[in-house]
CSV table of C-alpha atoms in Angstrom, one decimal:
chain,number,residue,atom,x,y,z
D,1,UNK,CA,4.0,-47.4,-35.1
D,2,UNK,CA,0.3,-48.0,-35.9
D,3,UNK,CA,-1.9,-45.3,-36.6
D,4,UNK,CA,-5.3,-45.2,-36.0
D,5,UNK,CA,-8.7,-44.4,-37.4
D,6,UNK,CA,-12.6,-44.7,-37.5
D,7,UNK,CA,-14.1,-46.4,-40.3
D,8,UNK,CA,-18.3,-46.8,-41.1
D,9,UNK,CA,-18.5,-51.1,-40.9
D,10,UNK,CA,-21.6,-52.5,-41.2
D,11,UNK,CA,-23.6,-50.0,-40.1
D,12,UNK,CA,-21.3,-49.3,-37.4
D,13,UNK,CA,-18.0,-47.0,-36.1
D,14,UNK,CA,-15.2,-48.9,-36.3
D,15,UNK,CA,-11.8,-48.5,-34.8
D,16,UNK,CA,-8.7,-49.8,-36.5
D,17,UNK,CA,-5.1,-49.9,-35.8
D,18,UNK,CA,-3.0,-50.0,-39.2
D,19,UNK,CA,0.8,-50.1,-40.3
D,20,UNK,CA,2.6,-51.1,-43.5
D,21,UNK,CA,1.9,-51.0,-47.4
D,22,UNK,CA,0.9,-53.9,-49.6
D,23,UNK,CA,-1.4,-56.9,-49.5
D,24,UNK,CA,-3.8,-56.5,-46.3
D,25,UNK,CA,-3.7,-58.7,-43.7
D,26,UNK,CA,-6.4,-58.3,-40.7
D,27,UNK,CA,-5.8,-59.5,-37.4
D,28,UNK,CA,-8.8,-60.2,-35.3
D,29,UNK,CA,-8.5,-60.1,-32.0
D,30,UNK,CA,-10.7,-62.4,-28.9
D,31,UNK,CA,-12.1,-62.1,-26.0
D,32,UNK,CA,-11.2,-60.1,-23.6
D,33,UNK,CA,-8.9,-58.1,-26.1
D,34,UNK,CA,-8.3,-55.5,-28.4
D,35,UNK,CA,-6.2,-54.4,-31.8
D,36,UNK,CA,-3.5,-54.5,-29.1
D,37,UNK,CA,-3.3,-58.4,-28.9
D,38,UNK,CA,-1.1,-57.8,-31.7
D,39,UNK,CA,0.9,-55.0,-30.7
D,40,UNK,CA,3.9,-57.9,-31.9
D,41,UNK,CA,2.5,-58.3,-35.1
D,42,UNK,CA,2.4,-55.0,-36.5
D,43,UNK,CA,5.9,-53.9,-37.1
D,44,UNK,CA,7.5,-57.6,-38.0
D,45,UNK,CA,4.2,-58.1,-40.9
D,46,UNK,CA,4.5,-54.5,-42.0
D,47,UNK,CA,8.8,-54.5,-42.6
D,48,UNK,CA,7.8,-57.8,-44.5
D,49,UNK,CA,5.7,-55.5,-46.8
D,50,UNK,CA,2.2,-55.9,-45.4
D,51,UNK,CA,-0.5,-53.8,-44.7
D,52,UNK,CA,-1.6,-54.8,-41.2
D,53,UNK,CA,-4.8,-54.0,-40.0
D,54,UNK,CA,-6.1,-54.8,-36.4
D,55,UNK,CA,-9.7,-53.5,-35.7
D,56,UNK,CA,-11.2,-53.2,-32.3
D,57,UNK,CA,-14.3,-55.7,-33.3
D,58,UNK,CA,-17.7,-55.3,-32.7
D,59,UNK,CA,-18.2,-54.4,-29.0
D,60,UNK,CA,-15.0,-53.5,-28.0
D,61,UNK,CA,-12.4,-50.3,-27.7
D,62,UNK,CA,-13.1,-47.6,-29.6
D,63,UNK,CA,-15.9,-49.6,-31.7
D,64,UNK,CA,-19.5,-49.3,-31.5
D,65,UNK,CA,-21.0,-52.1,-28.7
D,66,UNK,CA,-24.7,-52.4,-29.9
D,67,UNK,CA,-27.2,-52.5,-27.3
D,68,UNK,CA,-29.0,-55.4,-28.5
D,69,UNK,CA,-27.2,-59.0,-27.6
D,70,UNK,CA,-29.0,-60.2,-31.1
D,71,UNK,CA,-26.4,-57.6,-32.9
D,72,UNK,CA,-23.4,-60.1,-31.8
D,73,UNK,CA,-24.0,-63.4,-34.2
D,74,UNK,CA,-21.7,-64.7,-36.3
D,75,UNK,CA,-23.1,-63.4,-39.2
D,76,UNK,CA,-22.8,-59.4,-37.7
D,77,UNK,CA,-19.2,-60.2,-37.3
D,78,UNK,CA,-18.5,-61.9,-40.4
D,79,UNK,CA,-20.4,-58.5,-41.8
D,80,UNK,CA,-18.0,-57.0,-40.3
D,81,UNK,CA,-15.1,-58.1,-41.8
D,82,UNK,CA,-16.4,-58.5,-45.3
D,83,UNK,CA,-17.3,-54.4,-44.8
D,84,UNK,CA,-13.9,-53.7,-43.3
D,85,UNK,CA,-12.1,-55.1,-46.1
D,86,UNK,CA,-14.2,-52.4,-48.1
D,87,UNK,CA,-14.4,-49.9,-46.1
D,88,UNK,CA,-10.3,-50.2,-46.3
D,89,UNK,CA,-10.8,-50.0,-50.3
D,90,UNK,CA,-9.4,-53.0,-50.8
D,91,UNK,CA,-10.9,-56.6,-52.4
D,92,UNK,CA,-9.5,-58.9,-50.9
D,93,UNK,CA,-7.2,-59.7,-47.7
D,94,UNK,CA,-5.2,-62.8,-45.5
D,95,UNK,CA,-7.7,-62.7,-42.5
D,96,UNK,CA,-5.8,-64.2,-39.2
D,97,UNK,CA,-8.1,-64.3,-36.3
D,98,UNK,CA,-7.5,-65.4,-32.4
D,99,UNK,CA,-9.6,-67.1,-29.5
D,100,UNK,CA,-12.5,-65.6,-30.7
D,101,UNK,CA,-11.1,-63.9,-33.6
D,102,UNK,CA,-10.3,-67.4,-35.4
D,103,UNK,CA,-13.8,-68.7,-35.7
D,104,UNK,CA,-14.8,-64.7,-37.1
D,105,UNK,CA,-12.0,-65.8,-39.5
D,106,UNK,CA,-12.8,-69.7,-40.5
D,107,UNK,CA,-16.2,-68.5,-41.3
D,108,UNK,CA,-15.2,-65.6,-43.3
D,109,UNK,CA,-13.5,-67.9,-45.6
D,110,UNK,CA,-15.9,-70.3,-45.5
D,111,UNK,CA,-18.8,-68.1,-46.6
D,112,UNK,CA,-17.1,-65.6,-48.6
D,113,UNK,CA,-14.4,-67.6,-50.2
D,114,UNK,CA,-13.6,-65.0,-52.9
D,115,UNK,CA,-12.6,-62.4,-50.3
D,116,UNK,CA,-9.5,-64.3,-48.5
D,117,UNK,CA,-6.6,-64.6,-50.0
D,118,UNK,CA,-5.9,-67.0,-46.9
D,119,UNK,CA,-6.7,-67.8,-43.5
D,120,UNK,CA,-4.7,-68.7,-40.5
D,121,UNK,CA,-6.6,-68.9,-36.7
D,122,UNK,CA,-4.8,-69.4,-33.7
D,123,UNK,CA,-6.2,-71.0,-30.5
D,124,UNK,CA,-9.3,-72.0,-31.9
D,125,UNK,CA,-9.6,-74.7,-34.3
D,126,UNK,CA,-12.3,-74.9,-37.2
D,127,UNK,CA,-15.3,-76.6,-35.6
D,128,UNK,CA,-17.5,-78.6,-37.6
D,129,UNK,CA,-21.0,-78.1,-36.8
D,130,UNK,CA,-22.8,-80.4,-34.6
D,131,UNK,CA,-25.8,-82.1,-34.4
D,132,UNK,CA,-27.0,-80.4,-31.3
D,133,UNK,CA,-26.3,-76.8,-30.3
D,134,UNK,CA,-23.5,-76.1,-28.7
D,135,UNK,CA,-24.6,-75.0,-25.5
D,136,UNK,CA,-26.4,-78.0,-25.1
D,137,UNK,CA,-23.3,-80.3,-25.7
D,138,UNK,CA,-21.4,-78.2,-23.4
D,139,UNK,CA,-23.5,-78.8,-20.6
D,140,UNK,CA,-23.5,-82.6,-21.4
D,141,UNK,CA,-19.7,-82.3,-21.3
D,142,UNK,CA,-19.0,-80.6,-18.7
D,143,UNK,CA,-21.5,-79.9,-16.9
D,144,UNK,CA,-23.3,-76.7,-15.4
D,145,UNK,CA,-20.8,-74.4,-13.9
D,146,UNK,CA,-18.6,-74.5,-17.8
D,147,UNK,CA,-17.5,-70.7,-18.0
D,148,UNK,CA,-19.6,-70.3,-21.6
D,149,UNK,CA,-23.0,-71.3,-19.6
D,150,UNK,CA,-21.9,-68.9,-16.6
D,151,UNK,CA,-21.3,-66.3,-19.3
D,152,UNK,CA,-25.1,-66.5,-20.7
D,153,UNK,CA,-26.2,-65.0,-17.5
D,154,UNK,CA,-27.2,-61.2,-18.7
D,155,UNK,CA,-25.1,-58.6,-15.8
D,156,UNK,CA,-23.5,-61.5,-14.0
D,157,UNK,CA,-20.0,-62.0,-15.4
D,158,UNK,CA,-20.6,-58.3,-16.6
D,159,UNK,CA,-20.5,-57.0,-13.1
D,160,UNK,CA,-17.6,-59.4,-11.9
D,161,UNK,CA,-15.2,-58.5,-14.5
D,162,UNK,CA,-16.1,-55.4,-14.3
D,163,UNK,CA,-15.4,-54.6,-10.7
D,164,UNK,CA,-11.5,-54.7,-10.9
D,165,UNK,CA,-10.8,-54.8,-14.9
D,166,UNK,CA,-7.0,-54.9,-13.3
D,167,UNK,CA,-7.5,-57.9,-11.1
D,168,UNK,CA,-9.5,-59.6,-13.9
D,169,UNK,CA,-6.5,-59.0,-16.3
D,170,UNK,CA,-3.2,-60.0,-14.1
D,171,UNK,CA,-5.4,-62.9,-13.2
D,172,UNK,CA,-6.8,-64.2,-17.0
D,173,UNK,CA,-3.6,-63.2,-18.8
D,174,UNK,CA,-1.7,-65.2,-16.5
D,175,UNK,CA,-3.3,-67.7,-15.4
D,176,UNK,CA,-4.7,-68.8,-19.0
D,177,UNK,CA,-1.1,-68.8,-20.3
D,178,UNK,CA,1.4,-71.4,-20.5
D,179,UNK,CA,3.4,-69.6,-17.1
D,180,UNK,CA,-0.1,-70.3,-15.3
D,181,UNK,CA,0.3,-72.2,-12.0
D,182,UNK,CA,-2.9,-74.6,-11.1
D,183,UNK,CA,-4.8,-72.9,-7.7
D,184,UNK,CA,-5.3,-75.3,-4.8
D,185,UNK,CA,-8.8,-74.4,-4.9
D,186,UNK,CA,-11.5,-72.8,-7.4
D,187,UNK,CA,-12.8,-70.4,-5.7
D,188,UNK,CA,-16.8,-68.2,-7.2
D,189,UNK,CA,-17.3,-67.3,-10.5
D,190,UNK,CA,-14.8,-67.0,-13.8
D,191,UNK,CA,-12.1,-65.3,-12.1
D,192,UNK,CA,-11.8,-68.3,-8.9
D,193,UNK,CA,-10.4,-70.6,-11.4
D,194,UNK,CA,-7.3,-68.2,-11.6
D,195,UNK,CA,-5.4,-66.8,-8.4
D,196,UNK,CA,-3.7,-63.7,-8.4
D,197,UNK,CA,-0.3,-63.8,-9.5
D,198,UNK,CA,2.6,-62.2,-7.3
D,199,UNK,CA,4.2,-61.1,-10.2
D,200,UNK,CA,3.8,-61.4,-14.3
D,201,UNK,CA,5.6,-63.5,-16.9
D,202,UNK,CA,8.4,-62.2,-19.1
D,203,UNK,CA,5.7,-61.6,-22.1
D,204,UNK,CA,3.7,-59.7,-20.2
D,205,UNK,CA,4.1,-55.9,-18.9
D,206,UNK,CA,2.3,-53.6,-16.4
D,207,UNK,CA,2.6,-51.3,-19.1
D,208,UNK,CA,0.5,-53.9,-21.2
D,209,UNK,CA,-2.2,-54.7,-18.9
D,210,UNK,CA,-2.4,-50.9,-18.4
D,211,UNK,CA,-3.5,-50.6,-21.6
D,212,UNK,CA,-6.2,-53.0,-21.6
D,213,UNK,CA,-7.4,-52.2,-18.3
D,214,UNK,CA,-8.2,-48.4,-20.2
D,215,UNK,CA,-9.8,-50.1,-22.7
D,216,UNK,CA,-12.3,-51.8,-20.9
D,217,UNK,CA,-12.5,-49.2,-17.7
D,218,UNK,CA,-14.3,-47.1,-20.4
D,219,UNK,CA,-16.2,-49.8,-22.5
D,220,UNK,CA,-17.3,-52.6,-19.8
D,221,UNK,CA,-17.0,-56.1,-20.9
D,222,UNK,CA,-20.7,-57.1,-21.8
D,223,UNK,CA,-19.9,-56.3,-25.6
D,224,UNK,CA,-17.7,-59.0,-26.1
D,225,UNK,CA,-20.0,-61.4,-23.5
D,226,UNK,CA,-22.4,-60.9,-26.1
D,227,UNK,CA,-20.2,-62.9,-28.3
D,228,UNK,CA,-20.7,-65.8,-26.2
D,229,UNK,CA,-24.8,-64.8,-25.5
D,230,UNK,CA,-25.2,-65.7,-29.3
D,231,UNK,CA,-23.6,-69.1,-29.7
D,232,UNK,CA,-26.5,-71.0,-29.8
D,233,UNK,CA,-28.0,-68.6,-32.1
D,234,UNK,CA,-25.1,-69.0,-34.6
D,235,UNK,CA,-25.5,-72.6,-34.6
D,236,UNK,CA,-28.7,-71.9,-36.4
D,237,UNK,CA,-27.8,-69.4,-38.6
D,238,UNK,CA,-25.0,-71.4,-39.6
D,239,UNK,CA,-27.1,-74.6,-40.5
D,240,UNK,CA,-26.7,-73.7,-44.4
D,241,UNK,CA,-23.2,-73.8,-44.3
D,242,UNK,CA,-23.3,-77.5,-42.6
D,243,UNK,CA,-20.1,-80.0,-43.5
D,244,UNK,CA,-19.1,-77.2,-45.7
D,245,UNK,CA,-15.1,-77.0,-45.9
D,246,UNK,CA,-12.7,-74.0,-46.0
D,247,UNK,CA,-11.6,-73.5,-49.2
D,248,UNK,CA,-8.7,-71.2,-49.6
D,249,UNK,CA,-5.0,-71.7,-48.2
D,250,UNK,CA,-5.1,-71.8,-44.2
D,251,UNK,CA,-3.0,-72.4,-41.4
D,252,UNK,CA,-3.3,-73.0,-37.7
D,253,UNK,CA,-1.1,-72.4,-34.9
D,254,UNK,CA,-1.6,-73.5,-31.1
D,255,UNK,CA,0.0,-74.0,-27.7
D,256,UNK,CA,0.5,-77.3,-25.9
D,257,UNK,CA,-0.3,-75.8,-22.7
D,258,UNK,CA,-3.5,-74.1,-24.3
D,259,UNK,CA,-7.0,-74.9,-22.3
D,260,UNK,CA,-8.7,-74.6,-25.4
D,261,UNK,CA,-6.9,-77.9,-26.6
D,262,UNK,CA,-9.6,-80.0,-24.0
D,263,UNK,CA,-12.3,-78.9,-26.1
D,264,UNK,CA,-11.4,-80.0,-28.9
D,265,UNK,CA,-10.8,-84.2,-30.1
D,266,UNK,CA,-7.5,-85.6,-29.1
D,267,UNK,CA,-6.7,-86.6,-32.8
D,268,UNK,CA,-7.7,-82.5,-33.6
D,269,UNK,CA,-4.6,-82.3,-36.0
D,270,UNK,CA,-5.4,-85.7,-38.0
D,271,UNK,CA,-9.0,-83.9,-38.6
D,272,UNK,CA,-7.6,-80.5,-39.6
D,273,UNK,CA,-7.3,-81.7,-43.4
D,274,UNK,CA,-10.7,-82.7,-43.6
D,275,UNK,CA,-12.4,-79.2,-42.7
D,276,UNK,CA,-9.3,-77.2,-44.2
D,277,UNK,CA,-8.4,-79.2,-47.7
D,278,UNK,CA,-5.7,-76.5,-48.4
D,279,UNK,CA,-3.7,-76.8,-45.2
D,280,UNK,CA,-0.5,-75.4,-45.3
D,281,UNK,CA,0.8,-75.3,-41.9
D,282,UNK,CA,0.3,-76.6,-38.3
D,283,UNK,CA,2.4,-74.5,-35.3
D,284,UNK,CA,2.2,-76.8,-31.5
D,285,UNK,CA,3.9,-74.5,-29.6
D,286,UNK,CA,5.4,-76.0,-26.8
D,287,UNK,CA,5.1,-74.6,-23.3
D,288,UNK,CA,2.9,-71.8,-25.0
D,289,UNK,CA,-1.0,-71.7,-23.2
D,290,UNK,CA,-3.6,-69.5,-25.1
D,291,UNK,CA,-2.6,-65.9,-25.5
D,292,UNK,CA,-0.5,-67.2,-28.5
D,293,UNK,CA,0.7,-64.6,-30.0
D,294,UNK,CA,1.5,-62.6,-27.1
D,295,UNK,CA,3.2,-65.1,-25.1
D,296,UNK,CA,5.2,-66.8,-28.4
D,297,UNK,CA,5.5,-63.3,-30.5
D,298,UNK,CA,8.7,-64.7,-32.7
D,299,UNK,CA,7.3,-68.3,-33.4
D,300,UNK,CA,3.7,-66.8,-34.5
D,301,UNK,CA,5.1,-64.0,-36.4
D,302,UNK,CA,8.0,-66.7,-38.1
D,303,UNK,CA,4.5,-69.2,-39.3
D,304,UNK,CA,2.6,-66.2,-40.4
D,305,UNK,CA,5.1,-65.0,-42.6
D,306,UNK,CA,6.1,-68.1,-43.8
D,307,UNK,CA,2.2,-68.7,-45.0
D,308,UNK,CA,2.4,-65.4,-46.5
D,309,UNK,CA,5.0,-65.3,-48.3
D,310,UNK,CA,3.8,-68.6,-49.4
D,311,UNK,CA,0.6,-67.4,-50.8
C-alpha cells in the first residue's frame, strides 16, 4: 500500500503518496484529481521494481493551495517537480503526467532535459506553442461558452463545483469517460453538459468517489481552477522555449472516446514525431474516454511498463 508523507517543494508543503524501491517514477495527476488517480498504478509499477511517487500538486489534497492565482503558472509547477525530485533525494526520474499532469510533464522534459530519464503523458498531447494565446484561439474555436473561458471567471465555477463535490464527481467521472451517455440537452454551467448517472461504470466505485469527494469537501476546487486562470500567462512565459522539441524518450497514451481528442489536429499522431523526436510508443485505447488510466488500469499500466523497462 502507499505510504504517505509531507515534503518542503518549492517553497511549499507537499503531500506525496509513495510505494516501491528503485528508479523513481512520478505520476502527476489533473484536474479535478489527486495522487489517487493512480491508485492502479502503484502496486503493478512498484512489483516491477519502481519507486512510485504520486504527489497531490500544487493546490490540491493535502498540498499547500497558494492564495495568489499568479502562484499556478507553468513555471511554479514545473518548480515543483524539478524540487520534488530533490526533495525525494534523488537526480533524476520517468515523469508520467495526466490531463493536466501531462503538459506539467512535456514541459519538465522540455526545460529540464537532464532531469527525466523519460516522459510519457496521457490525455493531453504535447502542444506546440501558438502564435496567439490560447485563450484567444479558443474563443475563435469555439466560441464563448468553452468550459476553459467559463473557468476564468474568479468564484464562479468555484462555487458550482463546490456546492455538491458528490454530484460534481458521479457526474464528470462519468460522463467524461468512455461509458458516458450524450444528454438530450445541456443544461447551465460545467456540470449541464453531464447528467447524472443512475448508476457508475465497472471502473468506477462509490468507495472511489468517496474518496475524492473528502479531498475536495476540505480543500474546494479553486486551487486547481487556478491552473486554468494562468493559461494565457504561461503562453508568455513559455515564449523562450518556442518550436523547442522534447528531447528524451517519451510516450503517449490516449482513448478514442476521449474529448480531449477534438482539441487537438486530426492527423495528431502523424505530428507526434515532430515535437517528440524520441517517440517510443503511441497507446489509442479503444472505447476508453479521458480518465485513462482509471478506466483502462491494465492497458496503461502494460505501455508504461513496457516504456520503462525499455529505458
Amino acid at each position: 500500500m502507499p505510504q504517505h508523507r509531507e515534503l518542503p517543494v518549492n517553497g511549499i508543503t507537499m503531500h506525496v503518496a509513495e510505494e516501491g524501491e528503485g528508479p523513481l517514477v512520478l505520476l502527476l495527476h489533473g484536474f479535478p484529481e489527486s495522487w489517487y488517480s493512480w491508485r492502479h498504478q502503484f502496486g503493478p509499477l512498484a512489483a516491477a521494481g519502481y519507486r512510485v511517487v504520486a504527489p497531490d500538486q500544487r493546490g490540491y489534497g493535502g498540498t499547500d493551495r497558494p492564495d495568489d492565482v499568479d502562484a499556478y503558472t507553468i513555471l511554479h509547477l514545473v518548480g515543483d517537480v524539478v524540487g520534488l525530485i530533490a526533495a525525494l533525494g534523488e537526480r533524476e526520474a520517468v515523469v508520467v503526467g495526466h490531463d493536466w499532469g501531462a503538459p506539467v510533464a512535456w514541459h519538465t522534459a522540455q526545460v529540464r532535459p537532464d532531469l527525466v530519464r523519460g516522459v510519457a503523458g496521457l490525455s493531453v498531447p504535447p502542444m506546440p506553442r501558438g502564435s496567439v494565446p490560447p485563450l484567444v484561439a479558443a474563443r475563435q474555436r469555439f466560441g464563448d461558452d468553452f468550459y476553459q473561458l467559463y473557468f476564468q471567471q474568479p468564484g464562479v465555477a468555484d462555487a458550482e463545483l463546490g456546492r455538491d463535490p458528490r454530484a460534481a464527481f458521479r457526474r464528470t467521472l462519468v460522463g467524461l469517460s468512455g461509458d458516458a451517455v450524450p444528454p438530450s440537452s445541456r443544461g447551465e454551467g460545467f456540470l449541464g453538459a453531464f447528467p447524472d448517472p443512475e448508476e457508475l461504470p465497472a471502473w468506477l466505485t462509490e468507495a472511489d468517489v468517496d474518496a475524492f469527494v473528502e479531498q475536495f469537501d476540505r480543500t474546494g476546487f479553486t486551487g486547481g481552477l487556478n491552473w486554468y486562470r494562468n493559461i494565457d500567462r504561461n503562453w508568455e512565459l513559455t515564449a523562450p522555449w518556442q518550436d523547442a522539441v522534447i528531447t528524451p524518450p517519451a510516450l503517449f497514451v490516449t482513448g478514442d472516446r476521449d474529448l480531449v481528442r477534438g482539441f487537438s489536429p486530426p492527423n495528431l499522431f502523424e505530428l507526434l514525431p515532430g515535437t517528440l523526436p524520441n517517440l517510443r510508443g503511441v497507446h489509442d485505447l479503444a472505447g476508453c474516454g479521458h480518465w485513462t488510466q482509471q478506466e483502462r488500469a491494465d492497458d496503461v499500466n502494460r505501455a508504461l511498463l513496457e516504456f520503462l523497462d525499455g529505458l
